[in-house]
Short mmCIF file of C-alpha atoms and ligand atoms in Angstrom, two decimals:
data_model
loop_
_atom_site.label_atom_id
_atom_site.label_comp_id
_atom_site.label_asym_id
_atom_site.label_seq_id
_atom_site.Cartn_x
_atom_site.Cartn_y
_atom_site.Cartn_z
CA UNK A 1371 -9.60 19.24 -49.88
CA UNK A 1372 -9.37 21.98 -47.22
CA UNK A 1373 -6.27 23.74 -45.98
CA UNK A 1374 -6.45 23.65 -41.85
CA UNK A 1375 -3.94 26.00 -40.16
CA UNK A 1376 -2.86 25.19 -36.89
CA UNK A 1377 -1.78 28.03 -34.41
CA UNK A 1378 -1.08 26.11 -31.26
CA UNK A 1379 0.80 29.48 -29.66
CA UNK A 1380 1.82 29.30 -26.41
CA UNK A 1381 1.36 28.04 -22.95
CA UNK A 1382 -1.51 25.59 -22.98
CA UNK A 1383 -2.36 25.93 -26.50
CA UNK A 1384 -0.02 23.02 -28.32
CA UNK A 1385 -1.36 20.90 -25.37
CA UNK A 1386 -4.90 21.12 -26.01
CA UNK A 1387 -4.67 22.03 -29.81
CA UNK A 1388 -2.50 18.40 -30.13
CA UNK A 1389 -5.98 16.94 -28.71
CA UNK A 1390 -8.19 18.67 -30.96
CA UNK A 1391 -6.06 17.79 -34.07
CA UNK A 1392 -6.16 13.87 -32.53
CA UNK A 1393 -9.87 14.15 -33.08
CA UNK A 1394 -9.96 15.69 -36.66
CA UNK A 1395 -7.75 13.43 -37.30
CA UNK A 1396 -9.96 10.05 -36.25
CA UNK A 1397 -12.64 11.83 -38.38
CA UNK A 1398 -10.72 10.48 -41.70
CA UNK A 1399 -11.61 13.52 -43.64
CA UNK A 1400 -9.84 14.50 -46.50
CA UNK A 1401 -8.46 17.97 -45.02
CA UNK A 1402 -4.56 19.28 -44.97
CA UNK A 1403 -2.99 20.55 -41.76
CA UNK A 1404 0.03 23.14 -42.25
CA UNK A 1405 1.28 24.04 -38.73
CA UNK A 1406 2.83 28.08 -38.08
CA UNK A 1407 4.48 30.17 -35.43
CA UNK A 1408 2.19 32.64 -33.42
CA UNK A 1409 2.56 34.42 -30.13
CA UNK A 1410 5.75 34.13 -27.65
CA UNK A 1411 6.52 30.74 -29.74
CA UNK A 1412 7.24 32.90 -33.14
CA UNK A 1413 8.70 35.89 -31.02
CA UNK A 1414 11.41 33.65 -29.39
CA UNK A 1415 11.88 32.00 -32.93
CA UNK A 1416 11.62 34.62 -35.39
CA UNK A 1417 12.02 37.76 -33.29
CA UNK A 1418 7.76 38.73 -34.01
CA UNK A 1419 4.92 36.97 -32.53
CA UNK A 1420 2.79 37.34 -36.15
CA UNK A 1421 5.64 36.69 -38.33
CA UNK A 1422 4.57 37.57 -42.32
CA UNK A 1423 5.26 33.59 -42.39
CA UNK A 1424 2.40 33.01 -40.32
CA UNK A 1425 0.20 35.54 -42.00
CA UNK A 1426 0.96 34.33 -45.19
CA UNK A 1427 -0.70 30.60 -43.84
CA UNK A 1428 -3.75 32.47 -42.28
CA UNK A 1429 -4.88 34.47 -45.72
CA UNK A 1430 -3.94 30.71 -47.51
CA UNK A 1431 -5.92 28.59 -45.21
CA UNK A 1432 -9.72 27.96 -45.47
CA UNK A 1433 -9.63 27.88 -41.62
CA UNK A 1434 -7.57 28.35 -38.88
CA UNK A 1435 -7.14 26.35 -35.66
CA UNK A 1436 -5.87 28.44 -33.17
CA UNK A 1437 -4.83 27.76 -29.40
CA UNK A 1438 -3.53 30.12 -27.53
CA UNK A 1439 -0.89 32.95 -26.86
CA UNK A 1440 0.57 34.51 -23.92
CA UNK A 1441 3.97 34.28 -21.72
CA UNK A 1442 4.29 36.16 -18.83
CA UNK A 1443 8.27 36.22 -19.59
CA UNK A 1444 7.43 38.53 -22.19
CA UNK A 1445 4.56 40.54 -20.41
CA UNK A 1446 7.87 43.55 -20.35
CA UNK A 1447 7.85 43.78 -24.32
CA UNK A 1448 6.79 46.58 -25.34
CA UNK A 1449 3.20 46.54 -26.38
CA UNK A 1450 3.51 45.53 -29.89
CA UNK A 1451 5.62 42.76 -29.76
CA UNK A 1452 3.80 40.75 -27.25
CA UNK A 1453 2.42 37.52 -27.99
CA UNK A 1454 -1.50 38.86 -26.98
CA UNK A 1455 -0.38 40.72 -30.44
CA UNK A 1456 -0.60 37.72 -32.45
CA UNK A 1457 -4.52 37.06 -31.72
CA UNK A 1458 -5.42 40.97 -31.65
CA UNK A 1459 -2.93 40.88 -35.51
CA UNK A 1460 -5.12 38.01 -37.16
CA UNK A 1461 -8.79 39.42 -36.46
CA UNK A 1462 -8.29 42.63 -37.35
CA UNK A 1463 -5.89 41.24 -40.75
CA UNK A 1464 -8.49 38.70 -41.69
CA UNK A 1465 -11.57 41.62 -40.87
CA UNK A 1466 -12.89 38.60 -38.08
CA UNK A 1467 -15.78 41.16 -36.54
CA UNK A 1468 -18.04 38.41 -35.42
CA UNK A 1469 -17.20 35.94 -32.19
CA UNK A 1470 -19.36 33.49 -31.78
CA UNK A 1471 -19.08 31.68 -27.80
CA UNK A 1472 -21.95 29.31 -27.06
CA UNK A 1473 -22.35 28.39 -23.71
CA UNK A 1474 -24.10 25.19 -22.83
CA UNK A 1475 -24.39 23.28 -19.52
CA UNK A 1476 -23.68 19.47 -20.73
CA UNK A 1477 -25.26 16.93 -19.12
CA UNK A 1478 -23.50 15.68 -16.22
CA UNK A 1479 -21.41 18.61 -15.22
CA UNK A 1480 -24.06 20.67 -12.88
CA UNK A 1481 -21.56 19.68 -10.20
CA UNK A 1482 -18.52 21.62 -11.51
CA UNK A 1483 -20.63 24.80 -12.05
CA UNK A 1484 -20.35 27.84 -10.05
CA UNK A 1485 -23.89 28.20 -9.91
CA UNK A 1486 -26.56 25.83 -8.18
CA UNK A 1487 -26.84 22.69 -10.28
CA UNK A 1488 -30.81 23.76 -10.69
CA UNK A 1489 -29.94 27.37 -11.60
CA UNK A 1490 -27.00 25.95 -14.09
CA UNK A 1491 -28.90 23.50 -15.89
CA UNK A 1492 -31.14 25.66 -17.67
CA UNK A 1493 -27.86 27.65 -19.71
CA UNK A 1494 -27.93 27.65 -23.48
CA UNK A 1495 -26.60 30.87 -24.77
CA UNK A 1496 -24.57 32.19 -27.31
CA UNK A 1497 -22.61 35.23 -26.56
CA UNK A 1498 -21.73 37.13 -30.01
CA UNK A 1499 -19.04 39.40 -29.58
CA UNK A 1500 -17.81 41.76 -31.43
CA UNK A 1501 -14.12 41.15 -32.38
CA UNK A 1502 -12.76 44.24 -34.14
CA UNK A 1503 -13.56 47.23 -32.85
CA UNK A 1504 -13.97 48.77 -29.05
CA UNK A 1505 -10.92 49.74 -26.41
CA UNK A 1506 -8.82 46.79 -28.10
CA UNK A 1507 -8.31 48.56 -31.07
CA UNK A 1508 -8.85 52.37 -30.52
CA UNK A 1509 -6.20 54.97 -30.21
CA UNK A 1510 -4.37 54.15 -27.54
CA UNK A 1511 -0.77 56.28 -25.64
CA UNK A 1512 0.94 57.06 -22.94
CA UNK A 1513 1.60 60.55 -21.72
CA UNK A 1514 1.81 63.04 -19.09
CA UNK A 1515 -0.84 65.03 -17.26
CA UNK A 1516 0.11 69.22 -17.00
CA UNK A 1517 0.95 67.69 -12.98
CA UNK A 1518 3.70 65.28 -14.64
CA UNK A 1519 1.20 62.48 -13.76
CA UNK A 1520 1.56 59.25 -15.56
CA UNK A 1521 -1.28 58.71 -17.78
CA UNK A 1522 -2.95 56.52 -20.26
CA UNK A 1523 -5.78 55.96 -22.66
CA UNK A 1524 -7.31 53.56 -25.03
CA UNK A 1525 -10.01 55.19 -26.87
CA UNK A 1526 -13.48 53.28 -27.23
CA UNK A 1527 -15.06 54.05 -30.53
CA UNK A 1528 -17.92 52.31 -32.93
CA UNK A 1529 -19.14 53.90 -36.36
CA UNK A 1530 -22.35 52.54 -37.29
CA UNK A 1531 -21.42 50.56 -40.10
CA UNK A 1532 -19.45 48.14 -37.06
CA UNK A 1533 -22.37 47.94 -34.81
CA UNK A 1534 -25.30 47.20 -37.53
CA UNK A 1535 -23.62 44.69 -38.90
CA UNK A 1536 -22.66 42.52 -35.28
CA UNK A 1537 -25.95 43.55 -34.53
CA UNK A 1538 -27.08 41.35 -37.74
CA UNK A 1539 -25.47 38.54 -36.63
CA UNK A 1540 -26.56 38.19 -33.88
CA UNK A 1541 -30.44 38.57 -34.91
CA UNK A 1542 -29.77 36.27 -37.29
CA UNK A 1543 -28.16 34.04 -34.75
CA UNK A 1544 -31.68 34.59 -32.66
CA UNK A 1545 -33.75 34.13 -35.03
CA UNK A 1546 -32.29 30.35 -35.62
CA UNK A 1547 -32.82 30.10 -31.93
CA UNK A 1548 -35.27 31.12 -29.06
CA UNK A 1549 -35.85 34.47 -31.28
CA UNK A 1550 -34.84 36.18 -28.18
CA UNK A 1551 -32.03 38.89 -28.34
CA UNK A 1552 -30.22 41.09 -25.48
CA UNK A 1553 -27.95 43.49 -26.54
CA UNK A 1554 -25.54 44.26 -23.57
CA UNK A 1555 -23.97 47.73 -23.52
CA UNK A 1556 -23.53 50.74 -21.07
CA UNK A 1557 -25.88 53.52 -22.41
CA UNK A 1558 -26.23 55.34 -19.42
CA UNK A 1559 -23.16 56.07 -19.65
CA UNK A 1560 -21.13 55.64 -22.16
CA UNK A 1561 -21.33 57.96 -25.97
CA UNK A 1562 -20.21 54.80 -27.47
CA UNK A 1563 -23.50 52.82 -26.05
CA UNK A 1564 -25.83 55.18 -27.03
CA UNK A 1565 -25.09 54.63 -30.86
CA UNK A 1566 -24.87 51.35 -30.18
CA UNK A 1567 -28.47 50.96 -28.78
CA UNK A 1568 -30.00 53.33 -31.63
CA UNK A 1569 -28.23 51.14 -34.29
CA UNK A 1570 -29.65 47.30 -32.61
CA UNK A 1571 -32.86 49.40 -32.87
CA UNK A 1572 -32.83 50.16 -36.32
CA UNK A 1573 -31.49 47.23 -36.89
CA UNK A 1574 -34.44 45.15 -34.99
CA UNK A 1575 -37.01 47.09 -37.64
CA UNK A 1576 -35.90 44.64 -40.20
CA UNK A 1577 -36.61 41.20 -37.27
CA UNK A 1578 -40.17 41.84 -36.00
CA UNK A 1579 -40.10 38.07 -35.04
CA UNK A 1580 -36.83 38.39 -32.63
CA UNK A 1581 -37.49 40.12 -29.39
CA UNK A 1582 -34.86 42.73 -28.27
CA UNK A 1583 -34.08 43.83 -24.79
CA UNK A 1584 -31.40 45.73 -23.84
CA UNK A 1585 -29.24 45.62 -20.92
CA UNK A 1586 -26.71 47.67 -18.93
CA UNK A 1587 -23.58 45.18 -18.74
CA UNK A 1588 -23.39 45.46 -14.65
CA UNK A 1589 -26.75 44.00 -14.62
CA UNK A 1590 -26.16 41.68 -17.37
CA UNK A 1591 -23.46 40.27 -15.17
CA UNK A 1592 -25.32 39.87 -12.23
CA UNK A 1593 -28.34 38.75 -14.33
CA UNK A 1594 -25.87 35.67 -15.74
CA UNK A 1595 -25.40 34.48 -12.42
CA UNK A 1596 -28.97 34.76 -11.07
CA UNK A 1597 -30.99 33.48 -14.30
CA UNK A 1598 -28.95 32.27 -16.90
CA UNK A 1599 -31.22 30.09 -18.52
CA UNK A 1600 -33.10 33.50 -19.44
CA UNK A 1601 -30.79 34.50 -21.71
CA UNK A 1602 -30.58 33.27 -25.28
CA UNK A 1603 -28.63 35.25 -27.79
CA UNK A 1604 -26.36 38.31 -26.19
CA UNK A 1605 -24.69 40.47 -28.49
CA UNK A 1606 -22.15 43.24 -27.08
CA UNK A 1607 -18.91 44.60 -27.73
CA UNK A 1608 -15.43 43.47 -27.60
CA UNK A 1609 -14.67 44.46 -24.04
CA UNK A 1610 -18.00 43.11 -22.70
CA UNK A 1611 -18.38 40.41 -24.52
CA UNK A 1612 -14.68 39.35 -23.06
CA UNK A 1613 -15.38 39.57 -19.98
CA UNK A 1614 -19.33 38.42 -19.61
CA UNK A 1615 -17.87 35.34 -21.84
CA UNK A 1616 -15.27 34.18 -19.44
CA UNK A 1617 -17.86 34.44 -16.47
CA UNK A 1618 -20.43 32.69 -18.69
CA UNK A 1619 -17.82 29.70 -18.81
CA UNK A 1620 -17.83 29.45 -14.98
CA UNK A 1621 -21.92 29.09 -14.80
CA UNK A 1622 -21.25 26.19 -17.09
CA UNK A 1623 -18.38 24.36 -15.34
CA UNK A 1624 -14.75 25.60 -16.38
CA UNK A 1625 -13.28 27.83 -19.14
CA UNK A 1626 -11.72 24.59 -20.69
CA UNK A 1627 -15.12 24.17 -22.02
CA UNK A 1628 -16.12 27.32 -24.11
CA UNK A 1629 -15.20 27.26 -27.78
CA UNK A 1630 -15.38 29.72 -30.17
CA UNK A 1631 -15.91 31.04 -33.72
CA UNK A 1632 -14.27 34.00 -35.31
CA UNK A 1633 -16.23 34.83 -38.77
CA UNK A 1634 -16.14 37.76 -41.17
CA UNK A 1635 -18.88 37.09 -42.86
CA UNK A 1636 -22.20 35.42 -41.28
CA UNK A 1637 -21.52 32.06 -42.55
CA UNK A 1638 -18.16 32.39 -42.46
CA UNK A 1639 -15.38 31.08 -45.44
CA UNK A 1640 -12.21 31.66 -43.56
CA UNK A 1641 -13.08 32.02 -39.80
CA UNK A 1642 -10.69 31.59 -36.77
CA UNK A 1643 -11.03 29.40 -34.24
CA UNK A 1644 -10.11 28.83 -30.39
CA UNK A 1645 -10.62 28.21 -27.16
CA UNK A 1646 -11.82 31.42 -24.86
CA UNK A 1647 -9.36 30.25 -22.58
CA UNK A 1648 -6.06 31.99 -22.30
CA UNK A 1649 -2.33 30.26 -22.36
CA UNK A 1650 -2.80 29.13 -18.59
CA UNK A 1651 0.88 29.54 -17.37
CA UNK A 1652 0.01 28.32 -14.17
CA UNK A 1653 -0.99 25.23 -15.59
CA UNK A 1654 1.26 24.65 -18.83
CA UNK A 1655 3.41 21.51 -18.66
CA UNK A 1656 1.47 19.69 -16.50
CA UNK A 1657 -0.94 17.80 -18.58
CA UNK A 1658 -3.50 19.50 -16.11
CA UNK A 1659 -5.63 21.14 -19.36
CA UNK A 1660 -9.18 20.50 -20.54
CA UNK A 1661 -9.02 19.83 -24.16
CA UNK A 1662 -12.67 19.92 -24.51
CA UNK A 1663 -13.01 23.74 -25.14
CA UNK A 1664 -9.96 23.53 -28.47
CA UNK A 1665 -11.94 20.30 -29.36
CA UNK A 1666 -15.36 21.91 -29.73
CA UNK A 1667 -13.53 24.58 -31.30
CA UNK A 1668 -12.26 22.17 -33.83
CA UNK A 1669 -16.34 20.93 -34.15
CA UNK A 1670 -17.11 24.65 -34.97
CA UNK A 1671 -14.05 24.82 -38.06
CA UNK A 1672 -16.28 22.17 -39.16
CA UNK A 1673 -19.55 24.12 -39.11
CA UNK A 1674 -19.09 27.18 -40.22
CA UNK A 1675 -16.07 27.00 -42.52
CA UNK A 1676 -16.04 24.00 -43.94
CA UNK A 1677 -20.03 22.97 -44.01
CA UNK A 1678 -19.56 20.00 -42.74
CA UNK A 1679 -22.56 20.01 -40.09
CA UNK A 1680 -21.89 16.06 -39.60
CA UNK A 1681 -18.71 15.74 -38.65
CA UNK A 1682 -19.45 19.03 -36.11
CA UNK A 1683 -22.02 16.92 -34.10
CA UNK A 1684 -20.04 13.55 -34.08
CA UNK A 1685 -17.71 15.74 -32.52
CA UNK A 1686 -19.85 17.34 -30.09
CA UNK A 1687 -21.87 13.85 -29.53
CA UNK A 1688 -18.33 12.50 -28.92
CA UNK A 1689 -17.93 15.05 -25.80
CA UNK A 1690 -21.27 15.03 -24.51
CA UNK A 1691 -20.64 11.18 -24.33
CA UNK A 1692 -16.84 11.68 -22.98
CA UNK A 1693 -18.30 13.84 -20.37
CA UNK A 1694 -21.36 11.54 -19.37
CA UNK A 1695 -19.00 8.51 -19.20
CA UNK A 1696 -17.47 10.54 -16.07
CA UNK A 1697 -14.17 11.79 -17.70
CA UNK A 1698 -12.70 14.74 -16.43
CA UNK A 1699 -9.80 17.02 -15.99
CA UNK A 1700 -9.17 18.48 -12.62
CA UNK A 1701 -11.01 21.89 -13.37
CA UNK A 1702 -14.15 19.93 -13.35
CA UNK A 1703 -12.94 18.34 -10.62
CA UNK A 1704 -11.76 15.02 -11.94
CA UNK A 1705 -8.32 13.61 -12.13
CA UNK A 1706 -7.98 13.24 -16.09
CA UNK A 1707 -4.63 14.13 -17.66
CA UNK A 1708 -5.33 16.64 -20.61
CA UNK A 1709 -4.05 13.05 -22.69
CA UNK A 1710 -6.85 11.16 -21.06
CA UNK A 1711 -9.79 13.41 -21.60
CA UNK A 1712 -8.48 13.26 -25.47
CA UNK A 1713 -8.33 9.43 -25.33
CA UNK A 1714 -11.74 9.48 -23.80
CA UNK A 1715 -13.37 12.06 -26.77
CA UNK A 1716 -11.72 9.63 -29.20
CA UNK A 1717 -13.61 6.48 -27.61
CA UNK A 1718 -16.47 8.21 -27.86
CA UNK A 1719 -16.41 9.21 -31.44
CA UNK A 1720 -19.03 7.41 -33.32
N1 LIG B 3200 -6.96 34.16 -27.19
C1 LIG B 3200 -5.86 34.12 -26.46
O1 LIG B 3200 -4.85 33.65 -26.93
C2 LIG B 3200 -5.90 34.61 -25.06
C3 LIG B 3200 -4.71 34.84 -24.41
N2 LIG B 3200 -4.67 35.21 -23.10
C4 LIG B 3200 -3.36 35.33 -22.48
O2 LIG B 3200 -3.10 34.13 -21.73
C5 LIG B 3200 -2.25 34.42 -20.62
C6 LIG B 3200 -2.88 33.93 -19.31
O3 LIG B 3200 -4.04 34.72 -19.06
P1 LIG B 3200 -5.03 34.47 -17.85
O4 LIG B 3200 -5.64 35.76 -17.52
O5 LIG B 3200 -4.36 33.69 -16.79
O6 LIG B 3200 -6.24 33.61 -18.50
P2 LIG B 3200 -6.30 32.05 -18.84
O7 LIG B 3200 -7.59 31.84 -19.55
O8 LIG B 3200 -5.09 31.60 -19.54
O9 LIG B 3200 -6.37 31.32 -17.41
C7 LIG B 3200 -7.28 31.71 -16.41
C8 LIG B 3200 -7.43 30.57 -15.39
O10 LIG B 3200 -8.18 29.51 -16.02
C9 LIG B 3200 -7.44 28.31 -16.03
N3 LIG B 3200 -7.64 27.66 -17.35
C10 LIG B 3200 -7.64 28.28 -18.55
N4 LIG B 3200 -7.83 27.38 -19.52
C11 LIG B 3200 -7.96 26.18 -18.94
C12 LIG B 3200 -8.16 24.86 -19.43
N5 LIG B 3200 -8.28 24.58 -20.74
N6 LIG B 3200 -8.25 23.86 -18.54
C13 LIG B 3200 -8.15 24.10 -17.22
N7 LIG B 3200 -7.95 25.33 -16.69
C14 LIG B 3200 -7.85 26.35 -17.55
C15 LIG B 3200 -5.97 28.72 -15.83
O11 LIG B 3200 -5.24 27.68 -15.26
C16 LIG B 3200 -6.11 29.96 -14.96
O12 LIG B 3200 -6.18 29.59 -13.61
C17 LIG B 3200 -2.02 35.93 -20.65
O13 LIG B 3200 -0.80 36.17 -21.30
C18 LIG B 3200 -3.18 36.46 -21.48
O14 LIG B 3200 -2.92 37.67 -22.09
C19 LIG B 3200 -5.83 35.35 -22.38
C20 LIG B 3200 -7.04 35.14 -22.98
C21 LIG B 3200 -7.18 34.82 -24.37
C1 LIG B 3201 -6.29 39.56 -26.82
C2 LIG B 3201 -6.84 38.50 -25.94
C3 LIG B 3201 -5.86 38.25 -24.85
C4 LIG B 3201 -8.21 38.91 -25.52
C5 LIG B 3201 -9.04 37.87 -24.83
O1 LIG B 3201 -8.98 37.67 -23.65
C6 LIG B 3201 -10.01 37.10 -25.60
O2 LIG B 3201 -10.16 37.32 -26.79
O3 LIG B 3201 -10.71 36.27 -25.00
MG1 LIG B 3202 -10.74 36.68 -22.92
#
């Protein structure tokens, strides 16, 4: 029997985590859920938002089910004590370097994309970001310039050691796939990118069957709206990979329907995982949420931490069929209630 923590957070997140739990729960697995504080939720309670409580449950748990954190009430705390904290606390606590965010157009919702249905159709990507290093976690400060200028910095840094070893993930990831690998950086010019591109290199000696190309990221992002369907595996850092990922979600339809996978290892023992999506303020409360995105999340748990590839694709098959059977929420452009889109996952599940 495997221990499930659930992280619901903030915002959105107990909305579309309560769906995602619905759905484990039709499965009629034998799995525990223990439920724990994270984000503005555990500040407001417990004066932290990664209370020791909390952390205690995540180093216990086999996997985590996380939803989301963020409250713009608390967007004046100072930087350590805001709920974005709680999310930035776990990966780097439980070493999660590797985020895994497929991107697939499912059948039936060309409409909601962005992109021309034709040009949308053809996405199936996986963007594997790398989750512990980058801006997000370098030195960081405040100061003043000799002028008395406000200033500010956030250092972006890689050792080698970081980059070979996302870069091995997501060969490996590539290699299961089309075999075809673009590492997205800036080399031209950023320090940071340069190492980055020599390490994939050295790296691709050891996958002559993968085929590398690299990419500056401001072409990467115009190349995800023109061709998608060209791209296969992406690997890239934590501040790309943030920021391509969200756009990626938009080619496909909504962010409500990205999941994703937060591993320290390549298969992954205890991994983390979650929506892309944020804690939607502008939406919490109103039953306006996708689900779809925390319940694919919940088909990846399944996967990669608890090797249970069946239950991962009744869950996915469940969605596809949701989806087909012309449920949506209002981001795709339907009038489903985040309840409804759950009941309608559940109706589907085989
Ligand atoms: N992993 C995490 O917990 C993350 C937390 N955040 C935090 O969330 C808060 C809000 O950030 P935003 O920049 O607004 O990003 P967001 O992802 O929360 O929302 C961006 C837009 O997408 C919509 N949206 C997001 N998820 C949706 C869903 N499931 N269904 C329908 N529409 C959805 C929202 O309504 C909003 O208009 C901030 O405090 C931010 O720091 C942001 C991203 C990730
Ligand atoms: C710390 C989070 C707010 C970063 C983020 O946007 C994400 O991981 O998708
Ligand atoms: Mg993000």
């Amino acid at each position: 029997m495997a221990l499930i923590a659930i992280l619901a957070g903030d915002g959105i997140g107990p909305e579309v985590t309560t769906q995602a739990r619905r759905v484990l729960d039709a499965l009629g697995l034998d799995h525990q859920f223990e439920d724990g504080l994270v984000g503005g939720a555990a500040y407001r309670a417990l004066g932290h938002p990664l209370p020791p409580q909390t952390l205690e449950l995540a180093h216990r748990a086999d996997a985590i089910l996380f939803g989301a954190v963020g409250d713009p009430e608390m967007d004046g705390l100072e930087r350590t004590l805001r709920p974005e904290q709680a999310i930035l606390g776990l990966r780097k606590a439980l070493g999660l370097f590797a985020n895994l965010r497929p991107a697939t157009m499912f059948p039936g919702l060309e409409d909601a994309s962005a992109l021309r249905p034709e040009v949308a159709r053809s996405i199936d990507m996986v963007i594997v970001r790398e989750l512990t290093g980058d801006v997000y976690f370098g030195d960081k400060g405040r100061g003043h310039t000799k002028m008395g200028l406000r200033e500010g910095h956030d250092m972006m840094r890689y050792d080698e050691a970081e980059v070979a070893r996302i870069a091995r993930v997501g060969f490996e990831m590539a290699k299961r796939r089309k075999k075809i690998l673009t590492s997205v950086d800036k080399a031209n010019v950023l320090e940071t990118s340069q190492l980055w591109r020599e390490i994939v290199n050295e790296v691709a000696l050891d996958y002559p069957e993968v085929k590398l190309t690299h990419m500056y990221v401001d072409n990467a992002a115009m190349q995800l709206v023109r061709n998608p369907g060209a791209f296969d595996v992406v690997v890239t850092g934590n501040l790309f990979g943030d920021i391509l990922s969200d756009q990626a979600s938009m080619c496909v339809g909504s962010i409500g329907m990205l999941p994703s996978a937060s591993l320290n290892e390549w298969t992954g023992t205890c991994g983390l995982y979650e929506p892309i999506h944020g804690s939607a303020p502008d939406i919490a409360g109103q039953g306006k949420a996708n689900p779809c995105a925390a319940i694919l999340s919940a088909a990846m748990l399944l996967r990669h931490s608890l090797s249970d590839e069946a239950s991962a694709q009744r869950i996915e098959a469940a969605v596809i069929a949701a989806i087909g059977s012309g449920a949506r929420t209002p981001d795709l452009g339907g009038s489903h209630s985040t309840t409804a889109m759950g009941d309608a996952v559940l109706a589907a599940l085989q």
